[in-house]
């Protein structure tokens, strides 16, 4: 037998002795619940401020999956909150000012309208009026975000299960004379206009609406207290009170970070951002214990062109210099900017939020990572 023949036989024996490798495609678990936290007006510099000014470790530091979104609206390079939130709630771009409607003014189905018939519990929390652009975009359909009384009409007939925020006077001090607080009760809501209750007090109700301010909630610097984090914790408990029968979706907005940016008020902005970070902590604490909850933290846009700059100072001789040992929040605009916005995710499928993509993908990724259906 020749040398070449021996080599050939040896290779042949090796080939047939090898067992075929059967690879199983890993099936990723689906998220049962989704908590979407929106820090209105927050770009990377706003998030960074928590790492310099919060006295404890920021909850933002707990995320491992981080991506970026482009936030331009359908007609403008720079979005507003209405178009930005509508992109999240419907998966479609629209024009600035539009709430739950397309560019052609037709109604778009929102997350809440899609999920409620699927026995998914839903909740909305904001430090603004609950009829303000961001929360409204999850249940209302109006051509212009300023139509607060029309938005309130949509709220009354919506399928939201848990509400917490301001906006009473759009319900009971209306031009048409209607008292929509009473209509909320007729439509199944337990209404409280005084303070957040305890879970023990409210768990027997099917729907709860906390409307705790005539228009917007106070700023955290003006004695709002721990409303946002407490409402987040209470909302989770209420929506998850019967986990064997239903899952839940909840949107939490830190509304006034944006207002600090518009005012070019760094102290206002940073205090609201830190307050929002506390609410993020409540969502992450639940998600870590639960194991079935996807937490997404992002923003609709950036406001103020905010920068953490070195503090400008002067020497004794009057020469100006930048003190790199001290930070001052500075601004480049009173409006919004077009900067990319960070997205932080935790829980089942969180790695899918890495990369750079359009803001509408938040909507689509939620459905990809849950068993919920986009159409009903």
CSV table of C-alpha atoms in Angstrom, one decimal:
chain,number,residue,atom,x,y,z
A,1,UNK,CA,0.0,0.0,0.0
A,2,UNK,CA,1.4,3.3,-1.0
A,3,UNK,CA,2.0,6.2,1.4
A,4,UNK,CA,-0.7,8.3,-0.4
A,5,UNK,CA,-3.2,5.4,0.1
A,6,UNK,CA,-2.5,5.2,3.8
A,7,UNK,CA,-3.1,9.0,4.2
A,8,UNK,CA,-6.4,8.8,2.2
A,9,UNK,CA,-7.7,5.9,4.3
A,10,UNK,CA,-6.8,7.6,7.6
A,11,UNK,CA,-8.6,10.8,6.5
A,12,UNK,CA,-11.6,8.8,5.4
A,13,UNK,CA,-11.8,7.0,8.8
A,14,UNK,CA,-11.5,10.3,10.6
A,15,UNK,CA,-14.3,11.8,8.5
A,16,UNK,CA,-16.8,9.0,9.3
A,17,UNK,CA,-15.8,8.8,12.9
A,18,UNK,CA,-16.8,12.4,13.5
A,19,UNK,CA,-20.3,12.8,14.9
A,20,UNK,CA,-22.3,15.6,13.2
A,21,UNK,CA,-22.6,18.7,15.4
A,22,UNK,CA,-26.3,19.6,15.9
A,23,UNK,CA,-26.6,23.2,16.9
A,24,UNK,CA,-29.7,24.3,18.6
A,25,UNK,CA,-30.8,27.9,18.0
A,26,UNK,CA,-31.1,29.6,21.4
A,27,UNK,CA,-34.6,30.8,22.0
A,28,UNK,CA,-34.6,34.0,23.9
A,29,UNK,CA,-37.2,34.4,26.6
A,30,UNK,CA,-39.9,37.0,25.9
A,31,UNK,CA,-40.5,39.9,28.3
A,32,UNK,CA,-43.8,39.7,30.1
A,33,UNK,CA,-43.9,43.4,31.2
A,34,UNK,CA,-42.5,46.6,29.8
A,35,UNK,CA,-41.7,49.8,31.6
A,36,UNK,CA,-40.8,52.7,29.4
A,37,UNK,CA,-39.3,55.7,31.2
A,38,UNK,CA,-39.0,59.0,29.2
A,39,UNK,CA,-36.8,61.8,30.5
A,40,UNK,CA,-38.2,64.6,28.4
A,41,UNK,CA,-35.5,66.8,27.0
A,42,UNK,CA,-32.6,64.6,28.1
A,43,UNK,CA,-29.4,64.1,26.1
A,44,UNK,CA,-26.1,62.6,27.2
A,45,UNK,CA,-25.0,65.7,29.1
A,46,UNK,CA,-28.2,65.7,31.1
A,47,UNK,CA,-27.6,62.0,32.0
A,48,UNK,CA,-24.0,62.8,32.8
A,49,UNK,CA,-25.0,65.4,35.3
A,50,UNK,CA,-26.3,62.6,37.6
A,51,UNK,CA,-22.8,61.2,37.8
A,52,UNK,CA,-21.4,64.5,39.0
A,53,UNK,CA,-24.2,65.9,41.1
A,54,UNK,CA,-26.1,63.0,42.6
A,55,UNK,CA,-24.9,62.1,46.1
A,56,UNK,CA,-25.4,58.4,45.5
A,57,UNK,CA,-24.6,56.1,42.6
A,58,UNK,CA,-26.9,56.9,39.6
A,59,UNK,CA,-29.3,54.2,38.6
A,60,UNK,CA,-28.2,54.9,35.0
A,61,UNK,CA,-25.0,53.1,35.9
A,62,UNK,CA,-26.9,49.8,36.3
A,63,UNK,CA,-27.5,49.4,32.6
A,64,UNK,CA,-25.3,47.2,30.3
A,65,UNK,CA,-27.2,47.6,27.1
A,66,UNK,CA,-27.0,51.1,25.6
A,67,UNK,CA,-27.9,52.5,22.2
A,68,UNK,CA,-28.7,55.7,20.4
A,69,UNK,CA,-31.8,57.0,18.5
A,70,UNK,CA,-32.3,59.6,15.8
A,71,UNK,CA,-35.2,61.8,16.9
A,72,UNK,CA,-36.1,63.9,13.8
A,73,UNK,CA,-39.8,64.2,13.1
A,74,UNK,CA,-41.4,63.5,9.7
A,75,UNK,CA,-41.1,67.2,8.6
A,76,UNK,CA,-38.5,68.7,10.8
A,77,UNK,CA,-34.9,67.8,11.7
A,78,UNK,CA,-35.6,68.8,15.3
A,79,UNK,CA,-38.6,67.1,16.9
A,80,UNK,CA,-40.9,68.3,19.6
A,81,UNK,CA,-42.3,66.1,22.4
A,82,UNK,CA,-45.6,65.4,20.6
A,83,UNK,CA,-44.0,63.9,17.5
A,84,UNK,CA,-41.3,62.2,19.5
A,85,UNK,CA,-43.7,60.5,21.9
A,86,UNK,CA,-46.1,59.6,19.0
A,87,UNK,CA,-43.1,57.8,17.4
A,88,UNK,CA,-42.7,55.8,20.5
A,89,UNK,CA,-46.4,55.0,20.9
A,90,UNK,CA,-47.3,54.2,17.3
A,91,UNK,CA,-44.1,53.3,15.5
A,92,UNK,CA,-44.6,56.1,13.0
A,93,UNK,CA,-43.0,59.5,12.4
A,94,UNK,CA,-45.3,62.5,12.3
A,95,UNK,CA,-45.2,66.3,12.2
A,96,UNK,CA,-44.3,68.4,15.2
A,97,UNK,CA,-47.3,69.1,17.4
A,98,UNK,CA,-49.2,66.0,16.3
A,99,UNK,CA,-50.6,63.7,19.1
A,100,UNK,CA,-51.4,60.2,18.0
A,101,UNK,CA,-52.1,61.2,14.3
A,102,UNK,CA,-50.2,60.6,11.1
A,103,UNK,CA,-48.8,63.2,8.7
A,104,UNK,CA,-52.1,63.1,6.8
A,105,UNK,CA,-54.0,63.7,10.1
A,106,UNK,CA,-55.5,60.2,10.3
A,107,UNK,CA,-55.6,58.5,13.7
A,108,UNK,CA,-52.8,56.1,14.5
A,109,UNK,CA,-53.3,53.2,17.0
A,110,UNK,CA,-51.3,53.8,20.1
A,111,UNK,CA,-49.6,51.2,22.3
A,112,UNK,CA,-52.4,51.4,24.9
A,113,UNK,CA,-55.1,51.0,22.3
A,114,UNK,CA,-53.3,48.0,20.8
A,115,UNK,CA,-52.5,46.3,24.2
A,116,UNK,CA,-55.6,46.8,26.2
A,117,UNK,CA,-57.7,44.3,24.1
A,118,UNK,CA,-54.9,41.8,24.7
A,119,UNK,CA,-55.5,41.9,28.4
A,120,UNK,CA,-52.4,43.9,29.0
A,121,UNK,CA,-52.7,46.4,31.9
A,122,UNK,CA,-51.5,49.9,31.1
A,123,UNK,CA,-50.3,52.9,33.1
A,124,UNK,CA,-49.2,56.5,32.6
A,125,UNK,CA,-47.3,58.7,35.0
A,126,UNK,CA,-46.0,62.3,34.5
A,127,UNK,CA,-44.8,65.3,36.4
A,128,UNK,CA,-46.7,67.4,34.0
A,129,UNK,CA,-50.5,67.5,33.3
A,130,UNK,CA,-51.5,64.0,32.2
A,131,UNK,CA,-52.8,65.7,29.0
A,132,UNK,CA,-49.4,67.1,28.1
A,133,UNK,CA,-47.8,66.1,24.8
A,134,UNK,CA,-45.8,63.0,26.0
A,135,UNK,CA,-48.4,61.1,28.1
A,136,UNK,CA,-51.2,62.3,25.7
A,137,UNK,CA,-49.5,60.6,22.8
A,138,UNK,CA,-50.2,57.2,24.3
A,139,UNK,CA,-54.0,57.5,24.4
A,140,UNK,CA,-55.2,60.6,22.5
A,141,UNK,CA,-55.6,61.7,18.8
A,142,UNK,CA,-55.5,65.5,18.1
A,143,UNK,CA,-54.0,67.6,15.3
A,144,UNK,CA,-52.3,69.9,17.8
A,145,UNK,CA,-50.9,69.3,21.2
A,146,UNK,CA,-52.4,72.5,22.5
A,147,UNK,CA,-55.9,71.0,22.3
A,148,UNK,CA,-55.9,70.0,26.0
A,149,UNK,CA,-59.6,69.9,26.5
A,150,UNK,CA,-60.0,67.5,23.5
A,151,UNK,CA,-57.2,65.4,24.8
A,152,UNK,CA,-59.0,65.2,28.1
A,153,UNK,CA,-62.1,63.8,26.3
A,154,UNK,CA,-59.9,61.0,24.9
A,155,UNK,CA,-58.6,60.4,28.4
A,156,UNK,CA,-62.0,59.7,29.8
A,157,UNK,CA,-62.8,57.0,27.3
A,158,UNK,CA,-59.3,55.5,27.2
A,159,UNK,CA,-58.4,52.0,28.4
A,160,UNK,CA,-55.6,53.2,30.7
A,161,UNK,CA,-55.7,51.4,34.1
A,162,UNK,CA,-53.4,53.6,36.2
A,163,UNK,CA,-52.9,57.4,35.9
A,164,UNK,CA,-50.8,59.7,38.0
A,165,UNK,CA,-50.0,63.3,37.3
A,166,UNK,CA,-51.6,66.8,37.1
A,167,UNK,CA,-54.2,68.2,34.8
A,168,UNK,CA,-57.4,68.5,36.8
A,169,UNK,CA,-58.6,71.7,35.3
A,170,UNK,CA,-58.8,70.3,31.8
A,171,UNK,CA,-61.3,67.9,33.3
A,172,UNK,CA,-63.5,70.0,35.6
A,173,UNK,CA,-62.9,73.7,34.6
A,174,UNK,CA,-63.7,73.4,31.0
A,175,UNK,CA,-65.1,75.8,28.4
A,176,UNK,CA,-67.9,73.4,27.7
A,177,UNK,CA,-68.9,73.2,31.4
A,178,UNK,CA,-68.5,69.4,31.6
A,179,UNK,CA,-67.1,67.8,34.7
A,180,UNK,CA,-65.1,65.0,33.2
A,181,UNK,CA,-63.9,63.9,36.7
A,182,UNK,CA,-67.4,62.5,37.2
A,183,UNK,CA,-67.3,60.8,33.7
A,184,UNK,CA,-64.0,59.2,34.7
A,185,UNK,CA,-65.8,57.6,37.6
A,186,UNK,CA,-68.6,56.5,35.4
A,187,UNK,CA,-66.1,54.8,33.2
A,188,UNK,CA,-64.6,52.8,36.0
A,189,UNK,CA,-61.9,55.0,37.5
A,190,UNK,CA,-61.5,55.6,41.2
A,191,UNK,CA,-60.4,59.2,41.2
A,192,UNK,CA,-58.2,60.8,43.8
A,193,UNK,CA,-57.2,64.5,43.7
A,194,UNK,CA,-55.4,64.7,47.1
A,195,UNK,CA,-52.4,62.4,47.3
A,196,UNK,CA,-51.0,59.0,46.2
A,197,UNK,CA,-52.6,56.2,48.2
A,198,UNK,CA,-51.1,53.0,49.4
A,199,UNK,CA,-51.4,49.8,47.4
A,200,UNK,CA,-53.5,48.2,50.2
A,201,UNK,CA,-56.0,51.0,49.7
A,202,UNK,CA,-56.3,50.8,46.0
A,203,UNK,CA,-55.7,47.2,45.1
A,204,UNK,CA,-59.4,46.4,45.1
A,205,UNK,CA,-60.1,48.9,42.3
A,206,UNK,CA,-59.9,48.1,38.6
A,207,UNK,CA,-58.8,51.6,37.5
A,208,UNK,CA,-57.2,54.4,39.5
A,209,UNK,CA,-56.6,58.1,38.5
A,210,UNK,CA,-54.4,60.3,40.6
A,211,UNK,CA,-54.9,63.9,39.4
A,212,UNK,CA,-52.9,65.8,42.0
A,213,UNK,CA,-52.5,69.3,40.4
A,214,UNK,CA,-54.7,71.8,38.6
A,215,UNK,CA,-52.2,71.8,35.7
A,216,UNK,CA,-48.7,70.6,36.2
A,217,UNK,CA,-47.1,69.1,39.3
A,218,UNK,CA,-44.7,71.3,41.3
A,219,UNK,CA,-41.0,71.2,40.5
A,220,UNK,CA,-39.1,68.9,42.8
A,221,UNK,CA,-37.3,72.0,44.2
A,222,UNK,CA,-40.8,73.3,45.2
A,223,UNK,CA,-41.9,70.5,47.5
A,224,UNK,CA,-43.1,67.9,45.0
A,225,UNK,CA,-41.3,65.4,47.1
A,226,UNK,CA,-40.9,61.8,46.0
A,227,UNK,CA,-44.0,61.8,43.8
A,228,UNK,CA,-42.4,60.3,40.7
A,229,UNK,CA,-40.5,57.4,42.3
A,230,UNK,CA,-43.5,56.7,44.6
A,231,UNK,CA,-46.0,56.8,41.8
A,232,UNK,CA,-43.7,54.5,39.7
A,233,UNK,CA,-43.5,52.0,42.6
A,234,UNK,CA,-47.3,52.2,43.2
A,235,UNK,CA,-48.1,51.9,39.6
A,236,UNK,CA,-46.0,48.7,39.2
A,237,UNK,CA,-47.7,47.1,42.2
A,238,UNK,CA,-51.2,48.0,40.9
A,239,UNK,CA,-50.6,46.9,37.4
A,240,UNK,CA,-48.9,43.7,38.5
A,241,UNK,CA,-51.4,42.8,41.2
A,242,UNK,CA,-52.7,39.7,39.2
A,243,UNK,CA,-49.6,38.6,37.3
A,244,UNK,CA,-51.1,35.1,36.6
A,245,UNK,CA,-53.8,36.7,34.5
A,246,UNK,CA,-52.2,39.7,32.8
A,247,UNK,CA,-49.0,41.5,31.9
A,248,UNK,CA,-48.5,45.3,31.9
A,249,UNK,CA,-47.0,48.3,30.0
A,250,UNK,CA,-46.3,51.5,31.9
A,251,UNK,CA,-44.9,54.8,30.7
A,252,UNK,CA,-43.2,57.1,33.2
A,253,UNK,CA,-42.2,60.6,32.2
A,254,UNK,CA,-39.8,63.0,33.9
A,255,UNK,CA,-41.5,66.0,32.2
A,256,UNK,CA,-39.7,68.9,33.8
A,257,UNK,CA,-36.2,68.1,32.9
A,258,UNK,CA,-37.2,69.6,29.5
A,259,UNK,CA,-38.5,72.7,31.2
A,260,UNK,CA,-35.2,73.3,33.0
A,261,UNK,CA,-33.5,73.1,29.6
A,262,UNK,CA,-36.0,75.6,28.0
A,263,UNK,CA,-35.3,78.0,31.0
A,264,UNK,CA,-31.6,77.5,30.7
A,265,UNK,CA,-31.7,76.7,34.4
A,266,UNK,CA,-29.1,74.1,35.2
A,267,UNK,CA,-30.1,73.7,38.9
A,268,UNK,CA,-33.8,73.1,37.8
A,269,UNK,CA,-32.7,70.6,35.1
A,270,UNK,CA,-30.3,68.6,37.3
A,271,UNK,CA,-32.7,68.3,40.3
A,272,UNK,CA,-35.4,67.0,37.9
A,273,UNK,CA,-32.9,64.6,36.3
A,274,UNK,CA,-31.9,63.2,39.7
A,275,UNK,CA,-35.5,62.8,40.7
A,276,UNK,CA,-36.1,60.9,37.4
A,277,UNK,CA,-33.1,58.7,38.1
A,278,UNK,CA,-34.7,57.7,41.4
A,279,UNK,CA,-37.8,56.5,39.5
A,280,UNK,CA,-35.6,54.5,37.2
A,281,UNK,CA,-34.2,52.8,40.3
A,282,UNK,CA,-37.7,51.7,41.3
A,283,UNK,CA,-38.3,50.2,37.9
A,284,UNK,CA,-34.9,48.4,37.9
A,285,UNK,CA,-35.4,47.1,41.4
A,286,UNK,CA,-38.7,45.4,40.3
A,287,UNK,CA,-37.3,44.1,37.1
A,288,UNK,CA,-34.3,42.6,38.8
A,289,UNK,CA,-36.5,40.6,41.2
A,290,UNK,CA,-39.2,39.8,38.6
A,291,UNK,CA,-36.9,38.6,35.8
A,292,UNK,CA,-39.7,39.0,33.2
A,293,UNK,CA,-39.7,42.8,32.8
A,294,UNK,CA,-38.0,44.9,30.2
A,295,UNK,CA,-37.0,48.4,31.3
A,296,UNK,CA,-36.3,51.0,28.6
A,297,UNK,CA,-35.0,54.4,29.5
A,298,UNK,CA,-34.7,57.1,26.9
A,299,UNK,CA,-35.9,60.6,25.9
A,300,UNK,CA,-37.9,62.2,23.1
A,301,UNK,CA,-35.2,64.8,22.3
A,302,UNK,CA,-32.6,67.0,24.0
A,303,UNK,CA,-33.4,70.5,25.2
A,304,UNK,CA,-31.2,73.5,25.7
A,305,UNK,CA,-28.0,72.2,24.1
A,306,UNK,CA,-26.9,71.5,27.6
A,307,UNK,CA,-23.2,71.0,28.3
A,308,UNK,CA,-21.2,70.2,31.4
A,309,UNK,CA,-18.5,72.8,30.9
A,310,UNK,CA,-15.6,73.9,33.1
A,311,UNK,CA,-16.4,76.9,35.3
A,312,UNK,CA,-15.0,80.2,33.8
A,313,UNK,CA,-13.0,82.2,36.4
A,314,UNK,CA,-10.7,85.1,36.6
A,315,UNK,CA,-7.3,85.4,38.2
A,316,UNK,CA,-6.3,88.3,40.4
A,317,UNK,CA,-5.0,90.2,37.4
A,318,UNK,CA,-8.3,89.8,35.6
A,319,UNK,CA,-7.1,87.1,33.2
A,320,UNK,CA,-9.9,84.6,32.3
A,321,UNK,CA,-9.3,80.9,32.7
A,322,UNK,CA,-11.3,77.7,32.8
A,323,UNK,CA,-11.3,75.8,36.1
A,324,UNK,CA,-11.2,72.1,35.2
A,325,UNK,CA,-11.8,71.2,38.8
A,326,UNK,CA,-15.3,72.7,38.8
A,327,UNK,CA,-18.3,72.1,36.4
A,328,UNK,CA,-21.0,74.5,35.3
A,329,UNK,CA,-24.0,73.6,33.3
A,330,UNK,CA,-24.2,75.8,30.2
A,331,UNK,CA,-26.6,76.0,27.3
A,332,UNK,CA,-26.5,76.9,23.6
A,333,UNK,CA,-30.3,77.3,22.9
A,334,UNK,CA,-33.6,77.9,24.6
A,335,UNK,CA,-35.1,75.2,22.4
A,336,UNK,CA,-34.6,71.6,21.4
A,337,UNK,CA,-31.5,70.2,19.6
A,338,UNK,CA,-31.1,67.4,17.0
A,339,UNK,CA,-28.4,65.4,19.0
A,340,UNK,CA,-28.7,61.6,19.1
A,341,UNK,CA,-30.4,60.4,22.3
A,342,UNK,CA,-29.2,57.5,24.5
A,343,UNK,CA,-31.4,54.5,25.1
A,344,UNK,CA,-30.7,52.3,28.1
A,345,UNK,CA,-32.3,48.8,28.4
A,346,UNK,CA,-32.4,46.1,31.1
A,347,UNK,CA,-34.2,42.7,31.1
A,348,UNK,CA,-35.2,40.1,28.5
A,349,UNK,CA,-34.0,41.2,25.0
A,350,UNK,CA,-32.2,44.3,26.3
A,351,UNK,CA,-29.2,43.7,24.0
A,352,UNK,CA,-31.5,44.5,21.1
A,353,UNK,CA,-31.4,48.1,22.0
A,354,UNK,CA,-27.7,48.5,21.2
A,355,UNK,CA,-26.7,50.3,18.0
A,356,UNK,CA,-28.1,53.4,16.3
A,357,UNK,CA,-31.6,53.5,15.0
A,358,UNK,CA,-34.7,55.7,14.5
A,359,UNK,CA,-36.9,56.5,17.5
A,360,UNK,CA,-39.8,54.6,15.9
A,361,UNK,CA,-37.8,51.4,16.5
A,362,UNK,CA,-38.6,51.6,20.3
A,363,UNK,CA,-42.2,50.7,19.4
A,364,UNK,CA,-41.2,47.9,17.1
A,365,UNK,CA,-38.6,46.4,19.5
A,366,UNK,CA,-41.2,46.3,22.3
A,367,UNK,CA,-43.4,44.0,20.1
A,368,UNK,CA,-40.4,41.9,18.9
A,369,UNK,CA,-39.4,41.2,22.5
A,370,UNK,CA,-42.8,40.4,24.0
A,371,UNK,CA,-45.6,38.1,23.0
A,372,UNK,CA,-47.8,41.0,22.3
A,373,UNK,CA,-49.3,41.4,18.8
A,374,UNK,CA,-49.0,44.7,16.9
A,375,UNK,CA,-52.5,44.3,15.4
A,376,UNK,CA,-55.7,43.4,17.3
